[in-house]
Coordinates of C-alpha atoms and ligand atoms in Angstrom, one line a residue:
M1 CA 110.3 -66.2 106.8
K2 CA 112.8 -68.7 108.2
I3 CA 115.6 -69.4 105.7
C4 CA 118.9 -71.2 105.7
I5 CA 121.7 -70.5 103.3
I6 CA 124.3 -73.1 102.7
G7 CA 127.7 -71.7 101.6
T8 CA 128.7 -68.2 102.8
G9 CA 130.8 -67.1 99.9
Y10 CA 130.1 -64.0 97.7
V11 CA 126.7 -65.3 96.7
G12 CA 125.5 -66.9 100.0
L13 CA 126.7 -64.3 102.4
V14 CA 125.2 -61.4 100.3
A15 CA 121.9 -63.2 99.7
G16 CA 121.6 -64.3 103.4
T17 CA 122.5 -60.8 104.7
C18 CA 120.1 -59.0 102.4
F19 CA 117.3 -61.4 103.2
A20 CA 118.0 -60.8 106.9
D21 CA 118.0 -57.1 106.4
M22 CA 114.4 -57.4 105.0
G23 CA 113.3 -58.9 108.3
N24 CA 113.7 -62.6 107.7
D25 CA 115.4 -65.0 110.1
V26 CA 118.4 -66.3 108.3
I27 CA 120.8 -69.1 109.3
C28 CA 124.0 -69.3 107.3
V29 CA 125.9 -72.6 107.2
D30 CA 129.5 -73.1 106.1
N31 CA 132.0 -75.8 106.7
N32 CA 135.0 -73.5 106.8
P33 CA 135.7 -72.9 110.5
E34 CA 138.0 -70.0 109.9
K35 CA 135.4 -68.2 107.9
L36 CA 132.7 -69.0 110.4
N37 CA 134.8 -67.6 113.3
M38 CA 135.2 -64.3 111.5
L39 CA 131.5 -64.1 110.5
K40 CA 130.3 -64.8 114.1
N41 CA 132.4 -61.8 115.1
G42 CA 130.9 -59.6 112.4
I43 CA 134.0 -59.7 110.1
V44 CA 133.4 -60.4 106.4
P45 CA 136.2 -62.7 105.2
F46 CA 136.4 -61.0 101.8
Y47 CA 136.3 -57.5 100.4
E48 CA 132.8 -56.5 99.2
P49 CA 131.6 -52.9 99.5
A50 CA 128.7 -52.2 102.0
L51 CA 128.5 -55.8 103.2
D52 CA 130.4 -55.4 106.5
D53 CA 127.9 -52.9 108.0
L54 CA 125.0 -55.0 106.9
V55 CA 126.4 -58.2 108.4
K56 CA 127.2 -56.4 111.7
S57 CA 123.7 -54.7 112.0
N58 CA 121.8 -57.9 111.3
L59 CA 123.9 -60.0 113.7
K60 CA 123.2 -57.4 116.3
K61 CA 119.4 -57.6 115.7
N62 CA 119.6 -61.5 115.9
R63 CA 118.2 -61.9 112.4
L64 CA 121.5 -63.5 111.1
E65 CA 123.2 -66.5 112.5
F66 CA 126.3 -68.4 111.5
T67 CA 126.8 -72.2 112.1
D68 CA 128.4 -75.3 110.8
D69 CA 125.4 -77.4 111.9
I70 CA 123.4 -78.0 108.7
N71 CA 120.9 -80.3 110.5
Y72 CA 119.9 -77.5 112.9
A73 CA 119.8 -74.9 110.0
V74 CA 117.6 -77.1 107.8
Q75 CA 115.2 -78.1 110.6
E76 CA 114.6 -74.5 111.6
S77 CA 113.9 -73.3 108.0
E78 CA 111.1 -73.5 105.4
I79 CA 113.5 -72.6 102.6
C80 CA 117.0 -73.9 102.0
F81 CA 119.3 -72.0 99.6
I82 CA 122.2 -73.9 98.1
C83 CA 125.0 -71.4 97.4
V84 CA 128.2 -73.5 97.4
G85 CA 130.9 -73.3 94.7
T86 CA 130.7 -75.1 91.4
P87 CA 134.4 -74.9 90.2
Q88 CA 135.5 -76.5 87.0
N89 CA 136.8 -80.1 86.4
N90 CA 139.8 -80.7 84.3
D91 CA 137.6 -81.5 81.3
G92 CA 135.8 -78.1 81.6
S93 CA 132.6 -79.5 83.1
A94 CA 131.2 -78.1 86.4
D95 CA 132.4 -79.9 89.5
L96 CA 129.1 -80.6 91.3
H97 CA 130.4 -82.5 94.2
Y98 CA 129.8 -79.6 96.7
V99 CA 126.2 -79.3 95.5
T100 CA 125.4 -83.0 95.6
E101 CA 127.0 -83.3 99.0
V102 CA 124.9 -80.5 100.4
C103 CA 121.7 -82.0 98.8
E104 CA 122.3 -85.2 100.6
Q105 CA 122.9 -83.4 103.9
I106 CA 119.7 -81.4 103.5
A107 CA 117.7 -84.5 102.7
K108 CA 119.0 -86.3 105.7
A109 CA 118.3 -83.4 108.0
M110 CA 114.7 -82.7 106.8
N111 CA 112.0 -82.8 109.4
G112 CA 109.0 -81.7 107.1
Y113 CA 108.2 -80.0 103.8
K114 CA 111.0 -77.8 102.5
I115 CA 111.6 -75.6 99.4
I116 CA 115.1 -76.3 98.3
V117 CA 116.5 -73.4 96.1
Q118 CA 119.4 -74.1 93.9
K119 CA 121.3 -70.8 93.6
S120 CA 124.8 -72.1 92.6
T121 CA 125.4 -72.0 88.8
V122 CA 124.9 -75.6 87.5
P123 CA 124.5 -77.1 84.0
V124 CA 121.1 -77.7 82.6
G125 CA 119.6 -80.9 83.9
T126 CA 121.4 -80.7 87.3
S127 CA 118.3 -80.0 89.4
E128 CA 116.7 -83.1 88.0
K129 CA 119.6 -85.1 89.3
L130 CA 119.5 -83.3 92.7
E131 CA 115.8 -84.2 93.0
K132 CA 116.7 -87.9 92.7
I133 CA 119.5 -87.6 95.3
I134 CA 117.1 -85.9 97.8
K135 CA 114.3 -88.5 97.1
Q136 CA 116.8 -91.3 97.9
N137 CA 117.6 -89.7 101.3
T138 CA 114.3 -88.6 102.7
S139 CA 110.6 -89.5 102.7
Y140 CA 109.5 -85.9 103.5
P141 CA 108.0 -83.9 100.7
F142 CA 110.0 -81.1 99.0
E143 CA 110.1 -78.8 96.0
I144 CA 113.3 -78.0 94.2
V145 CA 113.6 -74.6 92.5
S146 CA 116.3 -73.1 90.3
N147 CA 117.0 -69.4 91.2
P148 CA 120.2 -68.4 89.5
E149 CA 122.1 -65.4 90.8
F150 CA 123.3 -62.5 88.7
L151 CA 125.1 -60.3 91.3
R152 CA 128.5 -58.9 90.4
Q153 CA 131.3 -58.9 92.9
G154 CA 132.2 -55.3 93.8
N155 CA 128.6 -54.3 93.5
A156 CA 127.0 -57.4 95.0
V157 CA 124.8 -55.8 97.7
N158 CA 123.4 -53.3 95.4
D159 CA 122.8 -55.9 92.7
F160 CA 121.0 -58.2 95.1
I161 CA 118.8 -55.4 96.5
C162 CA 118.0 -53.9 93.1
P163 CA 118.1 -56.9 90.6
D164 CA 117.3 -56.5 87.0
R165 CA 115.3 -59.7 87.3
V166 CA 114.5 -62.6 89.7
I167 CA 114.3 -65.9 87.8
I168 CA 112.3 -68.6 89.5
G169 CA 112.6 -71.9 87.8
T170 CA 109.8 -74.2 88.9
E171 CA 106.3 -75.3 87.8
C172 CA 105.1 -75.5 91.4
D173 CA 102.6 -72.7 92.1
S174 CA 103.0 -72.9 95.9
A175 CA 106.8 -72.6 95.7
I176 CA 106.4 -69.7 93.2
K177 CA 104.1 -67.9 95.7
V178 CA 106.6 -68.4 98.6
L179 CA 109.6 -67.2 96.6
K180 CA 107.7 -64.2 95.3
E181 CA 106.8 -63.2 98.8
L182 CA 110.4 -63.5 99.9
Y183 CA 111.8 -61.5 97.0
L184 CA 109.0 -58.9 96.9
P185 CA 111.0 -56.2 98.8
F186 CA 113.5 -56.3 95.9
S187 CA 110.8 -56.1 93.3
R188 CA 108.6 -53.2 94.6
T189 CA 109.2 -50.6 91.8
D190 CA 108.3 -53.0 89.0
D191 CA 107.6 -56.6 88.5
K192 CA 111.1 -58.3 88.4
F193 CA 109.8 -61.9 88.5
I194 CA 110.4 -64.2 85.5
I195 CA 108.9 -67.6 86.0
M196 CA 110.0 -70.5 83.9
D197 CA 110.7 -74.2 83.9
I198 CA 113.7 -75.4 85.8
K199 CA 115.9 -76.4 82.9
S200 CA 115.4 -73.0 81.2
A201 CA 116.3 -71.2 84.4
E202 CA 119.5 -73.2 84.7
M203 CA 120.3 -72.5 81.0
T204 CA 119.5 -68.7 81.4
K205 CA 122.5 -68.2 83.7
Y206 CA 124.9 -69.8 81.3
A207 CA 123.4 -67.9 78.4
A208 CA 123.7 -64.6 80.2
N209 CA 127.3 -65.0 81.2
S210 CA 128.2 -66.3 77.8
F211 CA 126.7 -63.3 76.1
L212 CA 128.5 -60.9 78.4
A213 CA 131.8 -62.7 77.9
T214 CA 131.2 -62.6 74.1
K215 CA 130.8 -58.8 74.2
I216 CA 134.2 -58.6 75.9
S217 CA 136.0 -60.8 73.5
F218 CA 134.2 -59.1 70.6
I219 CA 135.5 -55.7 71.5
N220 CA 138.9 -57.1 72.3
E221 CA 139.1 -58.7 68.8
F222 CA 138.3 -55.4 67.2
A223 CA 140.8 -53.6 69.5
N224 CA 143.5 -55.9 68.1
L225 CA 142.4 -55.1 64.5
C226 CA 142.4 -51.4 65.3
E227 CA 146.0 -51.8 66.7
E228 CA 147.1 -53.3 63.4
T229 CA 145.3 -50.9 61.1
G230 CA 145.7 -47.6 63.0
A231 CA 142.1 -47.1 64.0
D232 CA 141.3 -46.3 67.7
I233 CA 139.1 -48.7 69.5
E234 CA 137.9 -46.0 72.0
K235 CA 136.5 -44.1 69.1
V236 CA 135.1 -47.2 67.5
R237 CA 133.5 -48.2 70.9
I238 CA 131.7 -44.8 71.2
G239 CA 130.7 -45.1 67.5
I240 CA 129.0 -48.5 68.0
A241 CA 127.7 -48.1 71.6
S242 CA 125.6 -45.1 70.5
D243 CA 123.4 -47.6 68.6
S244 CA 120.7 -48.5 71.1
R245 CA 120.6 -52.1 69.8
I246 CA 124.3 -52.5 70.8
G247 CA 124.4 -50.4 74.0
T248 CA 127.4 -49.2 76.1
Q249 CA 127.9 -51.9 78.7
F250 CA 130.6 -54.6 78.6
L251 CA 132.2 -53.1 75.5
Y252 CA 135.5 -52.0 77.0
S253 CA 138.6 -53.4 75.5
G254 CA 141.4 -54.5 77.9
L255 CA 143.0 -57.7 79.3
G256 CA 139.8 -59.7 79.0
F257 CA 137.6 -61.3 81.6
G258 CA 138.7 -63.3 84.7
G259 CA 137.1 -64.1 88.0
S260 CA 135.4 -67.2 89.4
C261 CA 132.4 -67.1 87.0
F262 CA 132.9 -66.2 83.4
P263 CA 135.9 -68.5 82.6
K264 CA 134.4 -71.5 84.2
D265 CA 130.9 -70.9 83.0
I266 CA 132.1 -70.6 79.4
K267 CA 134.1 -73.8 79.7
S268 CA 131.1 -75.6 81.2
A269 CA 128.7 -74.4 78.4
I270 CA 131.3 -75.6 75.9
K271 CA 131.4 -79.0 77.6
T272 CA 127.6 -79.2 77.7
G273 CA 127.6 -78.5 74.0
I274 CA 130.0 -81.4 73.4
D275 CA 128.0 -83.7 75.6
Y276 CA 124.8 -83.0 73.6
G277 CA 126.5 -83.0 70.2
C278 CA 125.8 -79.3 69.7
E279 CA 129.3 -77.6 69.7
M280 CA 129.4 -74.0 70.9
E281 CA 131.6 -72.5 68.2
I282 CA 131.2 -68.9 69.3
L283 CA 132.1 -69.7 72.9
K284 CA 135.2 -71.5 71.8
S285 CA 136.4 -68.4 70.1
V286 CA 135.4 -66.2 73.0
E287 CA 137.6 -68.3 75.2
F288 CA 140.5 -68.3 72.7
V289 CA 140.4 -64.5 72.2
N290 CA 140.3 -64.0 76.0
I291 CA 143.4 -66.1 76.7
N292 CA 145.2 -64.5 73.7
Q293 CA 144.6 -61.0 75.1
R294 CA 147.0 -61.6 78.0
K295 CA 149.6 -63.0 75.7
R296 CA 149.3 -60.0 73.4
F297 CA 149.9 -57.7 76.3
L298 CA 153.0 -59.5 77.3
N299 CA 154.2 -59.3 73.7
K300 CA 153.9 -55.5 73.8
I301 CA 156.3 -55.5 76.8
T302 CA 158.9 -57.8 75.1
N303 CA 158.6 -55.9 71.9
K304 CA 159.7 -52.9 73.8
F305 CA 162.3 -54.4 76.2
G306 CA 163.3 -57.6 74.5
E307 CA 162.8 -61.3 75.5
D308 CA 165.3 -61.1 78.4
L309 CA 163.8 -58.9 81.1
S310 CA 166.5 -59.5 83.7
G311 CA 167.3 -56.4 85.7
K312 CA 164.2 -54.6 84.5
I313 CA 161.7 -53.4 87.2
F314 CA 158.0 -53.4 86.5
A315 CA 155.4 -51.7 88.7
I316 CA 152.0 -53.4 88.7
W317 CA 148.9 -51.3 89.5
G318 CA 146.0 -53.7 90.3
L319 CA 145.9 -57.4 91.0
S320 CA 142.3 -58.4 91.5
F321 CA 140.3 -59.6 88.5
K322 CA 138.3 -56.4 88.6
P323 CA 138.0 -53.3 90.8
K324 CA 136.2 -53.3 94.2
T325 CA 137.0 -57.0 95.0
D326 CA 139.9 -58.8 96.5
D327 CA 139.2 -61.9 94.3
M328 CA 142.1 -63.0 92.2
R329 CA 140.6 -66.2 90.8
E330 CA 141.6 -66.3 87.1
A331 CA 142.8 -62.7 87.3
P332 CA 144.8 -61.6 84.2
S333 CA 147.4 -60.2 86.6
I334 CA 148.5 -63.8 87.6
E335 CA 149.4 -64.8 84.0
I336 CA 151.1 -61.4 83.3
I337 CA 153.2 -61.4 86.5
N338 CA 154.2 -65.0 85.9
G339 CA 155.2 -64.1 82.4
L340 CA 157.4 -61.3 83.6
L341 CA 159.0 -63.4 86.3
E342 CA 159.8 -66.2 83.8
K343 CA 161.7 -63.6 81.7
G344 CA 163.8 -62.5 84.8
A345 CA 162.0 -59.2 85.6
V346 CA 161.6 -57.7 89.1
V347 CA 157.9 -57.1 89.9
K348 CA 156.7 -54.5 92.4
T349 CA 152.9 -54.6 93.1
Y350 CA 150.1 -52.6 94.7
D351 CA 146.4 -53.3 94.8
P352 CA 143.9 -51.5 97.1
G353 CA 142.2 -54.7 98.1
A354 CA 144.0 -57.9 97.0
M355 CA 147.5 -57.6 98.6
K356 CA 146.8 -60.4 101.2
I357 CA 145.5 -62.8 98.6
A358 CA 148.3 -61.9 96.2
S359 CA 150.9 -62.7 98.9
K360 CA 149.4 -66.3 99.1
I361 CA 149.8 -66.7 95.4
F362 CA 153.2 -65.2 94.8
S363 CA 154.8 -65.4 98.3
N364 CA 158.3 -63.9 98.0
K365 CA 158.6 -63.9 94.2
I366 CA 157.3 -60.3 94.0
A367 CA 157.5 -57.1 96.1
Y368 CA 154.4 -55.8 97.9
C369 CA 154.1 -52.0 98.2
D370 CA 152.0 -49.8 100.5
S371 CA 151.0 -47.4 97.7
S372 CA 150.8 -47.1 94.0
Y373 CA 153.6 -44.5 94.0
Q374 CA 155.9 -46.8 96.0
T375 CA 155.9 -49.3 93.2
L376 CA 157.3 -46.7 90.8
E377 CA 160.6 -46.1 92.4
N378 CA 163.3 -46.8 89.8
A379 CA 160.7 -48.7 87.6
D380 CA 161.4 -49.2 83.9
A381 CA 157.6 -49.2 83.3
V382 CA 154.2 -49.3 85.0
L383 CA 151.5 -51.8 84.0
L384 CA 147.9 -50.9 84.8
L385 CA 146.1 -54.2 85.2
T386 CA 142.9 -53.4 87.2
E387 CA 141.0 -50.1 86.9
W388 CA 140.5 -49.3 90.6
N389 CA 139.3 -45.7 91.0
E390 CA 142.5 -44.6 92.7
F391 CA 144.5 -45.3 89.6
K392 CA 142.3 -43.3 87.3
N393 CA 143.7 -39.8 87.9
P394 CA 147.2 -40.1 89.2
D395 CA 149.8 -37.3 89.5
F396 CA 151.7 -38.0 86.2
E397 CA 154.5 -35.5 87.1
K398 CA 155.1 -37.4 90.3
M399 CA 155.1 -40.7 88.5
K400 CA 157.6 -39.5 86.0
A401 CA 159.9 -38.2 88.7
L402 CA 159.9 -41.6 90.5
M403 CA 160.3 -43.8 87.5
K404 CA 163.6 -44.8 85.8
T405 CA 161.9 -44.5 82.4
P406 CA 158.4 -43.0 82.0
I407 CA 156.6 -45.9 80.2
I408 CA 153.0 -46.9 80.8
F409 CA 151.4 -50.2 79.5
D410 CA 147.7 -49.5 80.1
G411 CA 145.8 -52.8 80.2
R412 CA 142.4 -51.1 80.8
N413 CA 142.6 -48.0 78.5
Q414 CA 142.2 -45.5 81.3
Y415 CA 144.5 -42.7 80.2
D416 CA 144.7 -40.1 77.5
K417 CA 147.4 -41.0 75.0
H418 CA 147.9 -37.4 73.8
L419 CA 148.1 -36.0 77.2
L420 CA 150.6 -38.6 78.3
E421 CA 152.8 -38.2 75.2
K422 CA 152.8 -34.4 75.8
L423 CA 154.0 -35.1 79.3
G424 CA 156.8 -37.1 78.0
F425 CA 155.5 -40.6 78.6
E426 CA 155.7 -43.5 76.2
Y427 CA 152.2 -45.0 76.3
F428 CA 150.9 -48.3 75.2
K429 CA 147.2 -49.2 75.3
I430 CA 144.9 -51.9 74.0
G431 CA 143.6 -51.1 70.5
Ligands
NAD501 P1 132.6 -69.1 97.1 O1 133.6 -70.1 96.7 O2 132.9 -67.7 97.4 O3 131.7 -69.7 98.3 C1 131.3 -71.0 98.5 C2 131.2 -71.3 100.0 O4 130.6 -72.6 100.2 C3 132.5 -71.3 100.7 O5 132.5 -70.4 101.8 C4 132.7 -72.8 101.2 O6 133.3 -72.9 102.4 C5 131.2 -73.2 101.3 N1 131.0 -74.6 101.2 C6 131.4 -75.6 100.4 N2 131.0 -76.8 100.7 C7 130.1 -76.6 101.8 C8 129.4 -77.5 102.5 N3 129.3 -78.8 102.3 N4 128.6 -77.0 103.5 C9 128.7 -75.7 103.8 N5 129.4 -74.8 103.1 C10 130.1 -75.3 102.1 O7 131.5 -69.2 95.9 P2 130.6 -68.0 95.3 O8 131.5 -67.1 94.5 O9 129.7 -67.5 96.3 O10 129.8 -68.8 94.2 C11 128.8 -69.8 94.6 C12 128.0 -70.2 93.4 O11 127.3 -69.1 92.8 C13 128.9 -70.7 92.2 O12 128.1 -71.7 91.6 C14 129.0 -69.5 91.3 O13 129.3 -69.9 90.0 C15 127.7 -68.8 91.5 N6 127.7 -67.4 91.3 C16 128.8 -66.6 91.7 C17 128.8 -65.3 91.5 C18 130.0 -64.4 92.0 O14 130.0 -63.3 91.5 N7 130.8 -64.9 92.8 C19 127.7 -64.6 90.9 C20 126.6 -65.4 90.5 C21 126.6 -66.8 90.7

């Protein structure tokens, strides 16, 4: 099939590359010249496991093309995927200006019937509005479909190739048939297709992210109660996760959720609730607990060292909002590092993927190290903020020898408290 993908970020580039890998002809459009330049040379502009090789091999086989020419891309394609960002406005609502702009551009470029697939996360009712915009700008026939994306950064290629489900929001049988054909290679083992009306498809994405975020804030709230009462959240987690109705996933206490999706999608769902007079009380609490989790972590540090941290050196392990990505949007590390700097601390950092992005955020306010151990030289404490694999089983004796005082604040509950205390560390975890 001939497809164009508009927006080559985490979603668009992964979707486009995976469709190309299945033998489709894919044209990816972006309006960022720097990004396009890299992509044309087979370089992925962000860190995402397995994506680099796939982009290179599909470029070589001429199934994948990158351009800034949306007219050409639309005219060559039967299906147009909208994958641009939907960041948040100041009032929490989703900023739809990228999506509406692209819709207008698609409409003006159309040269015949097109299926326009809306993959960006947008509030319920958006596709209806987009349909009007397209109609105002073209006389050619088209069908608009909502096809929300559920991939996770850090595992995006695998998630796209082996999805739990493919949601197709439309009531048009011919569009359903075409999209089923396109996605069939990813749905071979069992039927992954869920067909529904367009509004329900839009809402499903928000409901899914809201539920997952709720699980995280839920376990964090219990972690805090465990901390105050002397129970151990890790044991409680195992105790509840063994119930098949509850399950094991997304029940890890820590510094809370970040990234470009959960925080903004929760805000947007809360705003939709306000707009429709149906307040989302649970989500308001989910957001509150999440923000508070970072403050509690900083409090642990000032409880130990006092409010004035001048002269103290803190080693930071992990900066990205989660492992296996370089994305630092809404990462807990940002708030925690800023909190330490405000109190006069010296901060030395290391992250396996996010050092370049971190240097754009913090410039010369913090030190950037080449390895996890380098951050520890003369440090008063180490803070584990992102659970990258390479931090999971460090040489604790070596750590102790390098640090001024052997103190660990574990924001992701990765280490064994008893073992560390036996080795002479002072160890603080969540819950
Ligand atoms: P992103 O910011 O990484 O990428 C968006 C891309 O769109 C950028 O490369 C930007 O240059 C490009 N763009 C913006 N305006 C354009 C225009 N007029 N023409 C061409 N290109 C344009 O965003 P993302 O993380 O890929 O997310 C895209 C959407 O998918 C969002 O709505 C997001 O909520 C949703 N989503 C994201 C994820 C994720 O894990 N990142 C998962 C599921 C859904």
